[in-house]
Each structure stands twice: as C-alpha cells, then as structure tokens.
CSV table of C-alpha atoms and ligand atoms in Angstrom, one decimal:
chain,number,residue,atom,x,y,z
A,353,MET,CA,-5.1,18.8,9.6
A,354,LEU,CA,-4.8,15.4,11.3
A,355,LYS,CA,-3.8,16.4,14.8
A,356,GLY,CA,-5.3,14.0,17.3
A,357,LYS,CA,-5.8,11.3,14.7
A,358,THR,CA,-3.9,8.0,14.6
A,359,ALA,CA,-2.8,6.4,11.3
A,360,LEU,CA,-1.7,2.8,11.1
A,361,VAL,CA,0.3,2.1,7.9
A,362,THR,CA,1.1,-1.5,7.1
A,363,GLY,CA,4.5,-2.2,5.4
A,364,SER,CA,5.8,1.2,6.4
A,365,THR,CA,9.5,0.4,7.2
A,366,SER,CA,10.2,1.0,3.5
A,367,GLY,CA,9.1,2.6,0.2
A,368,ILE,CA,5.6,3.8,-0.4
A,369,GLY,CA,4.3,2.9,3.1
A,370,LEU,CA,7.1,5.0,4.7
A,371,GLY,CA,6.3,7.9,2.3
A,372,ILE,CA,2.6,7.8,3.3
A,373,ALA,CA,3.4,7.5,7.0
A,374,LYS,CA,5.7,10.6,6.7
A,375,ALA,CA,3.0,12.6,4.8
A,376,LEU,CA,0.4,11.8,7.4
A,377,ALA,CA,2.8,12.6,10.3
A,378,ALA,CA,3.6,15.9,8.7
A,379,GLN,CA,-0.2,16.7,9.0
A,380,GLY,CA,0.0,16.0,12.8
A,381,ALA,CA,-1.2,12.4,12.9
A,382,ASN,CA,0.2,9.8,15.4
A,383,ILE,CA,1.7,7.0,13.4
A,384,VAL,CA,1.9,3.2,14.0
A,385,LEU,CA,4.5,1.7,11.7
A,386,ASN,CA,4.7,-1.9,10.7
A,387,GLY,CA,6.9,-4.0,8.5
A,388,PHE,CA,10.1,-6.1,8.5
A,389,GLY,CA,13.7,-5.0,8.7
A,390,ASP,CA,15.1,-2.0,10.6
A,391,ALA,CA,12.3,-0.1,12.5
A,392,GLU,CA,14.5,2.4,14.4
A,393,GLY,CA,15.5,4.4,11.2
A,394,PRO,CA,11.9,4.8,10.0
A,395,LYS,CA,10.7,5.6,13.5
A,396,ALA,CA,13.2,8.4,13.8
A,397,GLU,CA,12.3,9.7,10.3
A,398,VAL,CA,8.6,9.9,11.3
A,399,ALA,CA,9.2,11.2,14.8
A,400,ALA,CA,11.3,14.1,13.3
A,401,LEU,CA,8.0,15.3,11.7
A,402,GLY,CA,6.4,16.0,15.1
A,403,GLY,CA,3.7,13.4,16.0
A,404,GLN,CA,4.1,10.4,18.2
A,405,VAL,CA,5.2,7.1,16.7
A,406,ALA,CA,4.9,3.5,17.6
A,407,TYR,CA,5.9,0.2,15.8
A,408,HIS,CA,4.3,-3.2,15.7
A,409,GLY,CA,6.0,-6.1,13.8
A,410,ALA,CA,2.9,-8.1,12.8
A,411,ASP,CA,3.5,-10.5,9.9
A,412,MET,CA,0.7,-9.5,7.5
A,413,SER,CA,0.3,-13.0,6.4
A,414,LYS,CA,-1.0,-14.0,9.9
A,415,PRO,CA,-4.6,-12.9,10.8
A,416,ALA,CA,-4.0,-13.2,14.6
A,417,GLU,CA,-1.0,-10.9,14.4
A,418,ILE,CA,-2.9,-8.4,12.4
A,419,GLU,CA,-5.7,-8.4,15.0
A,420,ALA,CA,-3.0,-8.0,17.8
A,421,MET,CA,-1.6,-5.0,15.9
A,422,ILE,CA,-4.9,-3.2,15.7
A,423,ALA,CA,-5.4,-3.8,19.4
A,424,PHE,CA,-1.9,-2.5,20.1
A,425,ALA,CA,-2.6,0.7,18.1
A,426,ALA,CA,-5.8,1.2,20.2
A,427,GLU,CA,-3.9,0.7,23.4
A,428,GLN,CA,-1.2,3.2,22.3
A,429,PHE,CA,-3.4,6.0,20.9
A,430,GLY,CA,-7.1,5.2,21.7
A,431,ARG,CA,-8.1,3.9,18.2
A,432,VAL,CA,-7.1,3.7,14.6
A,433,ASP,CA,-8.7,6.5,12.7
A,434,ILE,CA,-6.8,6.0,9.4
A,435,LEU,CA,-5.8,2.6,8.2
A,436,VAL,CA,-3.5,2.3,5.2
A,437,ASN,CA,-3.3,-1.2,3.9
A,438,ASN,CA,0.0,-1.1,2.0
A,439,ALA,CA,2.2,-4.1,2.8
A,440,GLY,CA,3.0,-6.1,-0.3
A,441,ILE,CA,5.4,-8.4,-2.1
A,442,GLN,CA,6.0,-9.5,-5.7
A,443,HIS,CA,7.1,-12.6,-7.5
A,444,VAL,CA,7.4,-12.9,-11.3
A,445,ALA,CA,6.9,-16.2,-13.2
A,446,ARG,CA,4.5,-17.6,-15.8
A,447,VAL,CA,1.4,-19.3,-14.4
A,448,GLU,CA,2.6,-22.8,-15.2
A,449,ASN,CA,5.8,-22.1,-13.3
A,450,PHE,CA,4.4,-20.0,-10.5
A,451,PRO,CA,5.5,-21.5,-7.1
A,452,VAL,CA,2.3,-22.4,-5.1
A,453,GLU,CA,3.9,-21.1,-1.9
A,454,ARG,CA,4.6,-17.7,-3.6
A,455,TRP,CA,1.0,-17.6,-4.8
A,456,ASP,CA,-0.3,-18.2,-1.3
A,457,ALA,CA,2.0,-15.7,0.2
A,458,ILE,CA,1.1,-12.9,-2.3
A,459,ILE,CA,-2.6,-13.5,-1.8
A,460,ALA,CA,-2.2,-13.5,2.0
A,461,ILE,CA,0.0,-10.4,2.2
A,462,ASN,CA,-1.2,-8.3,-0.7
A,463,MET,CA,-4.9,-9.0,-0.4
A,464,SER,CA,-6.2,-10.9,2.6
A,465,SER,CA,-4.2,-8.7,5.0
A,466,ALA,CA,-6.3,-5.8,3.9
A,467,PHE,CA,-9.5,-7.7,4.8
A,468,HIS,CA,-8.2,-8.7,8.2
A,469,ALA,CA,-7.0,-5.2,9.1
A,470,THR,CA,-10.2,-3.6,7.8
A,471,ARG,CA,-12.5,-5.9,9.7
A,472,ALA,CA,-10.5,-5.4,12.9
A,473,ALA,CA,-10.4,-1.6,12.6
A,474,LEU,CA,-13.9,-0.8,11.4
A,475,PRO,CA,-15.9,-1.3,14.6
A,476,ALA,CA,-14.0,1.6,16.4
A,477,MET,CA,-14.3,3.8,13.3
A,478,GLN,CA,-18.0,3.1,13.2
A,479,ALA,CA,-18.4,3.9,16.9
A,480,ALA,CA,-16.6,7.2,16.3
A,481,GLY,CA,-18.5,8.0,13.1
A,482,TRP,CA,-15.2,8.8,11.2
A,483,GLY,CA,-12.5,6.8,9.5
A,484,ARG,CA,-10.3,6.6,6.5
A,485,ILE,CA,-9.3,3.4,4.9
A,486,ILE,CA,-6.8,3.7,2.1
A,487,ASN,CA,-5.8,0.5,0.2
A,488,VAL,CA,-2.5,0.7,-1.7
A,489,ALA,CA,-3.5,-1.4,-4.8
A,490,SER,CA,-1.6,-0.8,-8.0
A,491,VAL,CA,-2.2,-0.2,-11.7
A,492,HIS,CA,-2.2,-4.0,-11.6
A,493,GLY,CA,-5.6,-3.7,-9.8
A,494,LEU,CA,-6.9,-2.2,-13.0
A,495,VAL,CA,-4.9,-3.9,-15.8
A,496,ALA,CA,-2.6,-6.9,-16.1
A,497,SER,CA,1.0,-7.7,-17.0
A,498,ALA,CA,2.3,-11.1,-18.0
A,499,GLU,CA,4.1,-13.2,-15.3
A,500,LYS,CA,2.4,-11.4,-12.4
A,501,SER,CA,-0.7,-13.7,-11.9
A,502,ALA,CA,-0.8,-13.7,-8.1
A,503,TYR,CA,0.0,-10.0,-7.8
A,504,VAL,CA,-2.6,-9.0,-10.4
A,505,ALA,CA,-5.2,-11.3,-8.9
A,506,ALA,CA,-4.5,-9.9,-5.4
A,507,LYS,CA,-4.6,-6.2,-6.5
A,508,HIS,CA,-7.8,-6.7,-8.5
A,509,GLY,CA,-9.2,-8.2,-5.3
A,510,VAL,CA,-8.1,-5.2,-3.2
A,511,VAL,CA,-9.9,-2.9,-5.6
A,512,GLY,CA,-13.0,-5.0,-5.2
A,513,LEU,CA,-12.7,-5.0,-1.4
A,514,THR,CA,-12.3,-1.2,-1.5
A,515,LYS,CA,-15.6,-0.8,-3.3
A,516,VAL,CA,-17.5,-3.1,-1.0
A,517,THR,CA,-16.1,-1.4,2.2
A,518,ALA,CA,-16.9,2.0,0.7
A,519,LEU,CA,-20.5,0.9,0.0
A,520,GLU,CA,-21.1,-0.7,3.3
A,521,ASN,CA,-20.1,2.5,5.1
A,522,ALA,CA,-21.4,5.0,2.5
A,523,THR,CA,-23.9,6.8,4.9
A,524,THR,CA,-21.2,7.3,7.5
A,525,GLY,CA,-18.1,9.4,7.9
A,526,ILE,CA,-15.9,6.4,7.0
A,527,THR,CA,-14.5,6.3,3.5
A,528,CYS,CA,-12.5,3.7,1.7
A,529,ASN,CA,-10.5,4.3,-1.4
A,530,ALA,CA,-7.6,2.7,-3.3
A,531,ILE,CA,-4.4,4.2,-4.6
A,532,CYS,CA,-3.1,2.6,-7.8
A,533,PRO,CA,0.6,3.5,-8.4
A,534,GLY,CA,2.5,2.8,-11.6
A,535,TRP,CA,6.2,2.3,-11.2
A,536,VAL,CA,7.7,3.6,-8.0
A,537,LEU,CA,11.4,3.1,-7.5
A,538,THR,CA,11.3,1.2,-4.2
A,539,PRO,CA,13.2,-2.0,-3.2
A,540,LEU,CA,10.3,-4.0,-4.6
A,541,VAL,CA,10.8,-2.5,-8.1
A,542,GLN,CA,14.6,-2.3,-7.9
A,543,LYS,CA,14.6,-6.1,-7.8
A,544,GLN,CA,12.8,-6.1,-11.1
A,545,VAL,CA,15.2,-3.6,-12.6
A,546,ASP,CA,18.1,-5.8,-11.4
A,547,ALA,CA,16.6,-8.9,-13.0
A,548,LYS,CA,16.1,-7.0,-16.3
A,549,ALA,CA,19.7,-5.7,-16.2
A,550,ALA,CA,21.1,-9.2,-15.5
A,551,ALA,CA,18.9,-10.9,-18.2
A,552,LEU,CA,19.7,-8.4,-20.9
A,553,GLY,CA,23.2,-7.3,-19.9
A,554,LEU,CA,22.2,-3.7,-19.3
A,555,SER,CA,23.3,-1.0,-16.8
A,556,ASN,CA,21.0,0.0,-14.0
A,557,ASP,CA,20.0,3.2,-15.8
A,558,GLU,CA,19.4,1.4,-19.1
A,559,ALA,CA,17.2,-1.2,-17.3
A,560,LYS,CA,15.2,1.5,-15.6
A,561,LYS,CA,14.6,3.3,-18.9
A,562,LEU,CA,13.5,0.1,-20.5
A,563,LEU,CA,11.1,-0.7,-17.6
A,564,LEU,CA,9.5,2.7,-17.8
A,565,GLY,CA,9.3,2.7,-21.6
A,566,GLU,CA,7.4,-0.5,-21.7
A,567,LYS,CA,4.5,0.8,-19.6
A,568,GLU,CA,4.7,4.4,-18.4
A,569,PRO,CA,4.3,7.1,-21.0
A,570,SER,CA,5.7,9.8,-18.7
A,571,LEU,CA,8.9,7.9,-18.5
A,572,GLN,CA,9.1,8.9,-14.9
A,573,PHE,CA,8.7,7.0,-11.6
A,574,THR,CA,5.9,8.1,-9.3
A,575,THR,CA,7.4,9.0,-5.9
A,576,PRO,CA,6.4,7.9,-2.4
A,577,GLU,CA,6.0,11.7,-1.6
A,578,GLU,CA,3.4,12.1,-4.4
A,579,LEU,CA,1.5,9.1,-3.1
A,580,GLY,CA,1.7,10.5,0.4
A,581,ALA,CA,0.1,13.7,-0.8
A,582,LEU,CA,-2.8,11.7,-2.4
A,583,ALA,CA,-3.3,9.8,0.9
A,584,VAL,CA,-3.4,13.2,2.7
A,585,PHE,CA,-6.1,14.3,0.3
A,586,PHE,CA,-8.2,11.2,0.9
A,587,CYS,CA,-8.0,12.1,4.7
A,588,SER,CA,-9.0,15.7,4.1
A,589,PRO,CA,-12.6,17.1,4.4
A,590,ALA,CA,-12.5,17.8,0.7
A,591,ALA,CA,-12.6,14.0,0.2
A,592,ASN,CA,-15.6,13.4,2.5
A,593,ASN,CA,-17.6,12.1,-0.5
A,594,VAL,CA,-14.9,10.3,-2.4
A,595,ARG,CA,-15.9,6.7,-1.9
A,596,GLY,CA,-14.8,3.5,-3.5
A,597,VAL,CA,-12.5,5.0,-6.1
A,598,ALA,CA,-9.4,3.3,-7.5
A,599,TRP,CA,-7.2,6.3,-8.2
A,600,ASN,CA,-4.2,5.7,-10.5
A,601,MET,CA,-1.1,7.8,-10.2
A,602,ASP,CA,0.8,6.1,-13.0
A,603,GLY,CA,2.3,8.5,-15.6
A,604,GLY,CA,-0.5,7.5,-18.1
A,605,TRP,CA,0.0,3.7,-17.9
A,606,VAL,CA,-3.8,2.9,-17.7
A,607,ALA,CA,-4.8,5.7,-20.1
A,608,GLN,CA,-3.3,3.7,-23.0
B,1290,NAD,P1,8.8,-2.2,-0.4
B,1290,NAD,O1,9.4,-3.5,-0.6
B,1290,NAD,O2,9.7,-1.0,-0.4
B,1290,NAD,O3,8.0,-2.2,0.9
B,1290,NAD,C1,7.1,-3.2,1.3
B,1290,NAD,C2,6.8,-3.1,2.8
B,1290,NAD,O4,6.0,-4.2,3.2
B,1290,NAD,C3,8.1,-3.2,3.7
B,1290,NAD,O5,8.0,-2.4,4.8
B,1290,NAD,C4,8.1,-4.7,4.1
B,1290,NAD,O6,8.8,-4.9,5.3
B,1290,NAD,C5,6.6,-4.9,4.3
B,1290,NAD,N1,6.2,-6.3,4.2
B,1290,NAD,C6,6.5,-7.3,3.3
B,1290,NAD,N2,5.9,-8.4,3.7
B,1290,NAD,C7,5.4,-8.2,4.9
B,1290,NAD,C8,4.7,-9.0,5.9
B,1290,NAD,N3,4.5,-10.3,5.6
B,1290,NAD,N4,4.3,-8.5,7.0
B,1290,NAD,C9,4.5,-7.2,7.3
B,1290,NAD,N5,5.1,-6.3,6.4
B,1290,NAD,C10,5.6,-6.9,5.3
B,1290,NAD,O7,7.7,-2.1,-1.5
B,1290,NAD,P2,6.8,-0.9,-2.1
B,1290,NAD,O8,7.1,-0.7,-3.5
B,1290,NAD,O9,6.9,0.3,-1.2
B,1290,NAD,O10,5.3,-1.5,-2.0
B,1290,NAD,C11,4.3,-1.1,-1.1
B,1290,NAD,C12,3.0,-1.4,-1.7
B,1290,NAD,O11,2.8,-0.6,-2.9
B,1290,NAD,C13,2.8,-2.9,-2.1
B,1290,NAD,O12,1.5,-3.2,-1.7
B,1290,NAD,C14,3.0,-2.9,-3.5
B,1290,NAD,O13,2.3,-3.9,-4.2
B,1290,NAD,C15,2.4,-1.5,-3.9
B,1290,NAD,N6,2.8,-1.0,-5.2
B,1290,NAD,C16,4.2,-0.8,-5.5
B,1290,NAD,C17,4.5,-0.2,-6.7
B,1290,NAD,C18,5.9,0.0,-7.1
B,1290,NAD,O14,6.2,0.3,-8.2
B,1290,NAD,N7,6.9,0.0,-6.2
B,1290,NAD,C19,3.5,0.0,-7.7
B,1290,NAD,C20,2.2,-0.3,-7.4
B,1290,NAD,C21,1.9,-0.7,-6.1
C-alpha cells in the first residue's frame, strides 16, 4: 500500500517508534530511522521487511539537527511523505521538585520537536498534495497523572499542534492525527516498573500488575505492533478524511 512512499519516524531505534517503522516498512515504505543507541540492529530489522532504510542521528532537542534530518531524508528518497513524530522521554517528580533541566528537555523532545519536524516537512508535502503526519502523543495528552507535569503538558501540547496542523491543511491531501497509547512495555515504561518494584519491594511481575491495575482496565499492555497497525490505517485511503483526531489505544484508561 505504501510502495514508493518514504516515512521518517523519530525515536525509532526502540519501542513504539521501531514498531511503527516496521509496520510501515511491511507496507512497502522506505524508512528513515532516528534515535539514540544502536542503529544497526533496528536498521537490519526494518530492511528485512523489504523496503530501503536509512538512519539519521539528529538530537530531537536541537532544531537545526531536525531540519538537517528532513533535508537528509529528501536527499535519500526524494521527500518525506509520512512523518511520525514519536521521540520522547519521561521524568517523574512533583512540580515543586521537578528539575528545571528535565522540564526543558521534555518540552523540547516531546513537544517542540514535533513542531520543528512538521514545519520542515510540510512544504514538500504541500507541493506533492499528499502527506501523513502522525504524532505519537499519549493518554497523557488527554488526561493527567500526578508527578508527570512536563510530560502531560508536552503531550497536551502535541494534541493541540495536531489539531492546528490538521485544520491548516484540511482542504489538501495532507492529514495530521495523534495516537494516544496507554501503557506500552518499552524501556521508557520498564524504568517506571523498576522504580515501583524498588520502592515497594515487589517483583517485576507484581510491579507490572500494579502499574496496569492503577490505570488500565484491560490489565494489558498495548503493543508496538498494535500501534503500528493504527499508523498504517492513518496512512491508508480509508483515513483520507480522518483529520485532527487524538485516538487513544489504552485498554479503557480514558473511558473511566
Ligand atoms: P523508548 O524509550 O523505547 O523509545 C524512545 C525513542 O526516542 C528511542 O529511540 C530514543 O533513542 C529516542 N530519543 C530519546 N531522546 C531523543 C532525542 N533527544 N533525540 C532523538 N531521539 C531520541 O520509548 P517509547 O515508550 O517507545 O516512547 C515512544 C513515544 O511514545 C514517546 O513519545 C512516548 O512519550 C510515547 N508513549 C509511550 C508510552 C508507553 O507506555 N511506553 C505511552 C504513551 C506514549
């Protein structure tokens, strides 16, 4: 379905981003990966699915590096047709104890990076008359949890940016939508499981059950594969008129 299209997925060396990149590659898209850590393993996983794959190591807290990455993707494959703004980090602390440097980093990486990548990618999409922008927000773009001020502020901001981008391009073939996962068992969440296990003297499994039980009625983690399938739907012709939604895939978290 996506043969000949190019998808750039930020923060795709791990977790949800890698799951989405693989789902888009399986539909025939060329993929530009981004993120820290080992890039060769993720590149091989994506390449095994058929399409071409490239990697750019832009730090998503740095606007000039984001612009360079969009230009690199265009040099490699012609242009970015599908932009998935996914890179993100977490820090947990009460507002009065929240380190200012962590606040600034979360706002930059989880929110402002989506603005910078979107503004750099849009002109080529507009010239082509087709594009898909998918912002990986969170249930925390819709509701809050204590001790996550920066993350919740950034994710609400991403949902707002999604709606504005969708509206500004509403008469074109460019759509912009957000995905709002509940708990997904990636390294980002495993850290929170580990912290709970250490604080309460629990095993890994007990801490996972407690984490799910607090928020997610299904008591199941959403998977990167399920989120990848939702991203593929947003790229499909059936989603041509899906514009500006914030779609939660969260085991019932936000229904409560
Ligand atoms: P993860 O830690 O597995 O992956 C994060 C990715 O972002 C990695 O590839 C990492 O290298 C990259 N990254 C981090 N800082 C970066 C930077 N400055 N520049 C470039 N890349 C950077 O986490 P994940 O759980 O897969 O999270 C992906 C997205 O999904 C995040 O935006 C997160 O907020 C969101 N999300 C996660 C969950 C969850 O339960 N895991 C739930 C809702 C939303």
